[in-house]
Coordinates of N, CA and C in Angstrom, one line a residue:
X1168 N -95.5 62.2 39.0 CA -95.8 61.0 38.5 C -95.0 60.7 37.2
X1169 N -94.7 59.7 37.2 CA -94.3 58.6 36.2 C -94.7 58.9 34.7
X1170 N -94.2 59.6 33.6 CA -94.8 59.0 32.2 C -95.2 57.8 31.6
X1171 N -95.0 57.1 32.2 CA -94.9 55.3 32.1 C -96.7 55.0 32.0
X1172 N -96.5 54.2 30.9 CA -98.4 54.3 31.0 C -98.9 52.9 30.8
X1173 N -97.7 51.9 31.3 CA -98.1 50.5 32.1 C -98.3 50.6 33.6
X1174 N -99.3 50.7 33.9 CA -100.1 51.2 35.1 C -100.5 49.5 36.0
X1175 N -100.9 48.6 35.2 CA -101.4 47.8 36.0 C -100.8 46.8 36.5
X1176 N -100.1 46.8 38.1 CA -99.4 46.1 39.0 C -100.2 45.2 39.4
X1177 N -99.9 43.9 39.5 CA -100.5 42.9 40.3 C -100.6 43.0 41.5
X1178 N -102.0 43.0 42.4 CA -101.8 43.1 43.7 C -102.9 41.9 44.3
X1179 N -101.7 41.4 45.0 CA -102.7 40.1 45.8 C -101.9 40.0 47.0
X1180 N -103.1 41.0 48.1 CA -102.7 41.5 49.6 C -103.6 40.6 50.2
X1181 N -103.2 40.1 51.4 CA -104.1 40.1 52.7 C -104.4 41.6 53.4
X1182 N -105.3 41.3 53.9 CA -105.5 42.4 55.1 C -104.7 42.6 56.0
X1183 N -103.9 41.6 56.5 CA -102.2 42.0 57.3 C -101.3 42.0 56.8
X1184 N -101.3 42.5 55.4 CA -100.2 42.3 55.3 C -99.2 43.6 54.7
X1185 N -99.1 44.6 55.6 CA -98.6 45.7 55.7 C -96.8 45.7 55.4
X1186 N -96.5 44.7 55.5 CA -95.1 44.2 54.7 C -94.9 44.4 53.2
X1187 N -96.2 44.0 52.6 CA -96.3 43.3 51.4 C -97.0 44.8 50.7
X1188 N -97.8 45.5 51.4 CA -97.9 46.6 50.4 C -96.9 48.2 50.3
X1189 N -95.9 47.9 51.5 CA -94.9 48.6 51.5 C -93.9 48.1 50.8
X1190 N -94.0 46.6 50.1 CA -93.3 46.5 49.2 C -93.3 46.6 48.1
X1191 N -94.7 46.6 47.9 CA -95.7 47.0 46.8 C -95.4 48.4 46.2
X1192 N -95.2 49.6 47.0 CA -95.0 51.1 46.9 C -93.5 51.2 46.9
X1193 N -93.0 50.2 47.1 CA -91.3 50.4 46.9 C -91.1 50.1 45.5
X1194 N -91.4 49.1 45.1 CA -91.4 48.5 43.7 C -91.9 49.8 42.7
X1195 N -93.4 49.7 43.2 CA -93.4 51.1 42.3 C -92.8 52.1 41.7
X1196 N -92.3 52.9 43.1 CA -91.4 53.7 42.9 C -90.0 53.5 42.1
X1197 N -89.8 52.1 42.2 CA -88.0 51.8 41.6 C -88.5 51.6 40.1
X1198 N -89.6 51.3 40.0 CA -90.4 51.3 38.3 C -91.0 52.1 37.6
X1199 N -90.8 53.5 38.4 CA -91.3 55.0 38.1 C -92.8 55.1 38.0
X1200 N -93.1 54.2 38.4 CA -94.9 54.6 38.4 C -95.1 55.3 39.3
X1201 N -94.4 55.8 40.6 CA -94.7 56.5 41.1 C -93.3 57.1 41.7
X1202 N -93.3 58.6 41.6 CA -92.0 59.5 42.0 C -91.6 59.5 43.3
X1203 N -90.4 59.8 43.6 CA -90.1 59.7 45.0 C -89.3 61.1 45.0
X1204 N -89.6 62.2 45.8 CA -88.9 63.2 46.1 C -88.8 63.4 48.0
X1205 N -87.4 64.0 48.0 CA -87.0 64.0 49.1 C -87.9 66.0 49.6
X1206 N -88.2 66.1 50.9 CA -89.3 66.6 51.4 C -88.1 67.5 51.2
X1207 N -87.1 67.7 51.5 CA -86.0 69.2 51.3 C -86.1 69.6 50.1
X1208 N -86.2 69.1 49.1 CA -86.4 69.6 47.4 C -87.7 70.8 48.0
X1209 N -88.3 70.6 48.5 CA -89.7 71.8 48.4 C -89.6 73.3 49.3
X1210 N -89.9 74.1 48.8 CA -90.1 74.9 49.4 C -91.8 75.8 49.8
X1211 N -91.4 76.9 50.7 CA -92.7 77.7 50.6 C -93.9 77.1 50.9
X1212 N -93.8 76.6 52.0 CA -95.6 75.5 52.6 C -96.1 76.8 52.8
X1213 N -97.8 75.7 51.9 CA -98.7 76.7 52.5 C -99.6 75.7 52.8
X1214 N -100.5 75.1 54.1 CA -101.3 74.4 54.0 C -102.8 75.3 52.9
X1215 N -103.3 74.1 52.3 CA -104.8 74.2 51.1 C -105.9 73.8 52.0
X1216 N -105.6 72.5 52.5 CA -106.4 71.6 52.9 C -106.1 70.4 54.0
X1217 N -107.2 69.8 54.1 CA -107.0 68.7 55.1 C -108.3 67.7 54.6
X1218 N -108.2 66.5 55.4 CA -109.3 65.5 55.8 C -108.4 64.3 56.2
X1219 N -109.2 63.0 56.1 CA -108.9 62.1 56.7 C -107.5 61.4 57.2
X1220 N -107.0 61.4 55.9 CA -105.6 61.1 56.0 C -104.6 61.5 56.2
X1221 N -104.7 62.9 56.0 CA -103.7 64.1 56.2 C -104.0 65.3 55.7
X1222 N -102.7 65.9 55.2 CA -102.8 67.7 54.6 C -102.2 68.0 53.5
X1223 N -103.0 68.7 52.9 CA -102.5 69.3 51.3 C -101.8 70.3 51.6
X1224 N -100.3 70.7 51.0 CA -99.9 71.8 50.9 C -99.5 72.2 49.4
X1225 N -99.4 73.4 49.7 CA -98.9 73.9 47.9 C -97.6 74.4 48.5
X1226 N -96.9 73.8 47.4 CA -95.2 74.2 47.6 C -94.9 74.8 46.5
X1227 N -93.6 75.1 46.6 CA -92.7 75.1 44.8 C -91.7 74.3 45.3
X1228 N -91.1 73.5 44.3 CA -90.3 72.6 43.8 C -89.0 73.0 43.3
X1229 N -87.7 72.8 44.5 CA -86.3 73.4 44.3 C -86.8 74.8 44.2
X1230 N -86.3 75.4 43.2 CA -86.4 76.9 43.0 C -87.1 77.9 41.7
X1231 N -88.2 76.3 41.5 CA -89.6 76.5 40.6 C -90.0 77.6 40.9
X1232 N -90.8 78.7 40.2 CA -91.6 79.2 40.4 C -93.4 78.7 40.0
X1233 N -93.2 77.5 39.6 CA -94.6 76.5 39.8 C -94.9 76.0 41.1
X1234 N -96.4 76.4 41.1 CA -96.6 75.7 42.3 C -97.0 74.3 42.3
X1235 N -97.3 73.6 43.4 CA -97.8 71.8 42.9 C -98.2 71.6 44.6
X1236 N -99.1 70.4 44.5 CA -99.7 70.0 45.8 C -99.1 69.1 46.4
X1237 N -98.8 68.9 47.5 CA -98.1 67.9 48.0 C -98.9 67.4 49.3
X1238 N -99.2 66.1 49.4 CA -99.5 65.5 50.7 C -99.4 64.8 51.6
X1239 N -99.7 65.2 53.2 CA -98.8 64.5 53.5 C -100.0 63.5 54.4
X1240 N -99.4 62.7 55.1 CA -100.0 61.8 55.8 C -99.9 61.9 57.4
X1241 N -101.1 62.0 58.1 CA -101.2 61.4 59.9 C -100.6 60.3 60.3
X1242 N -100.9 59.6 59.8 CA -100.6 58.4 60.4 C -99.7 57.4 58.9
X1243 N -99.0 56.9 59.3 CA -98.4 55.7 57.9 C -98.8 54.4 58.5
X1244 N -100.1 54.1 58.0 CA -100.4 52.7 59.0 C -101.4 52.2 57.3
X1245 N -102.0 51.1 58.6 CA -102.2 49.6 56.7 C -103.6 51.0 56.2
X1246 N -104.0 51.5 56.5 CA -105.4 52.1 55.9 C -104.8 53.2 55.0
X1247 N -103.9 53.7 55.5 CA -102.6 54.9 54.7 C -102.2 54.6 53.6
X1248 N -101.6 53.2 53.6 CA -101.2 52.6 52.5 C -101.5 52.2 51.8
X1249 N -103.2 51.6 51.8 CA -103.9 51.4 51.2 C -104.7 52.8 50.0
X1250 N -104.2 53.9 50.7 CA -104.6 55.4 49.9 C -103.8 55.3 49.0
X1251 N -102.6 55.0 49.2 CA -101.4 55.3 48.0 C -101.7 54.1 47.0

């Protein structure tokens, strides 16, 4: 996550409109509210957990010896997107 501690994005979705909140989460990201790391940066999966949307793993990060949670998603559909 982002240090950035202007947090509140304008959001005025329809219910179809899965275009528009994948635009939404692109923007984000190019605004650092939200980090974007490439899935190779991680190492050492261990799944933690699960439920609806997907699965928690604990990784380490490049060649961190910290661990951190990473999650991933089932499905990338409007109810998904709507999690992020």
């Amino acid at each position: 996550m982002s240090n950035n501690t202007e947090s509140n994005i304008p959001v005025k979705f329809t219910e179809n409109s899965n275009n528009e909140w994948i635009n939404w989460i692109e923007e984000a990201i190019a605004k650092d509210y939200f980090k974007y790391y490439e899935l190779n940066h991680f190492s050492n999966f261990q799944e933690i957990g699960f439920g609806g949307f997907g699965k928690v793993y604990r990784v380490n990060w490049k060649s961190s010896p910290n661990y951190l949670a990473l999650k991933s998603f089932f499905n990338f559909n409007n109810v998904t997107i709507k999690e992020i």
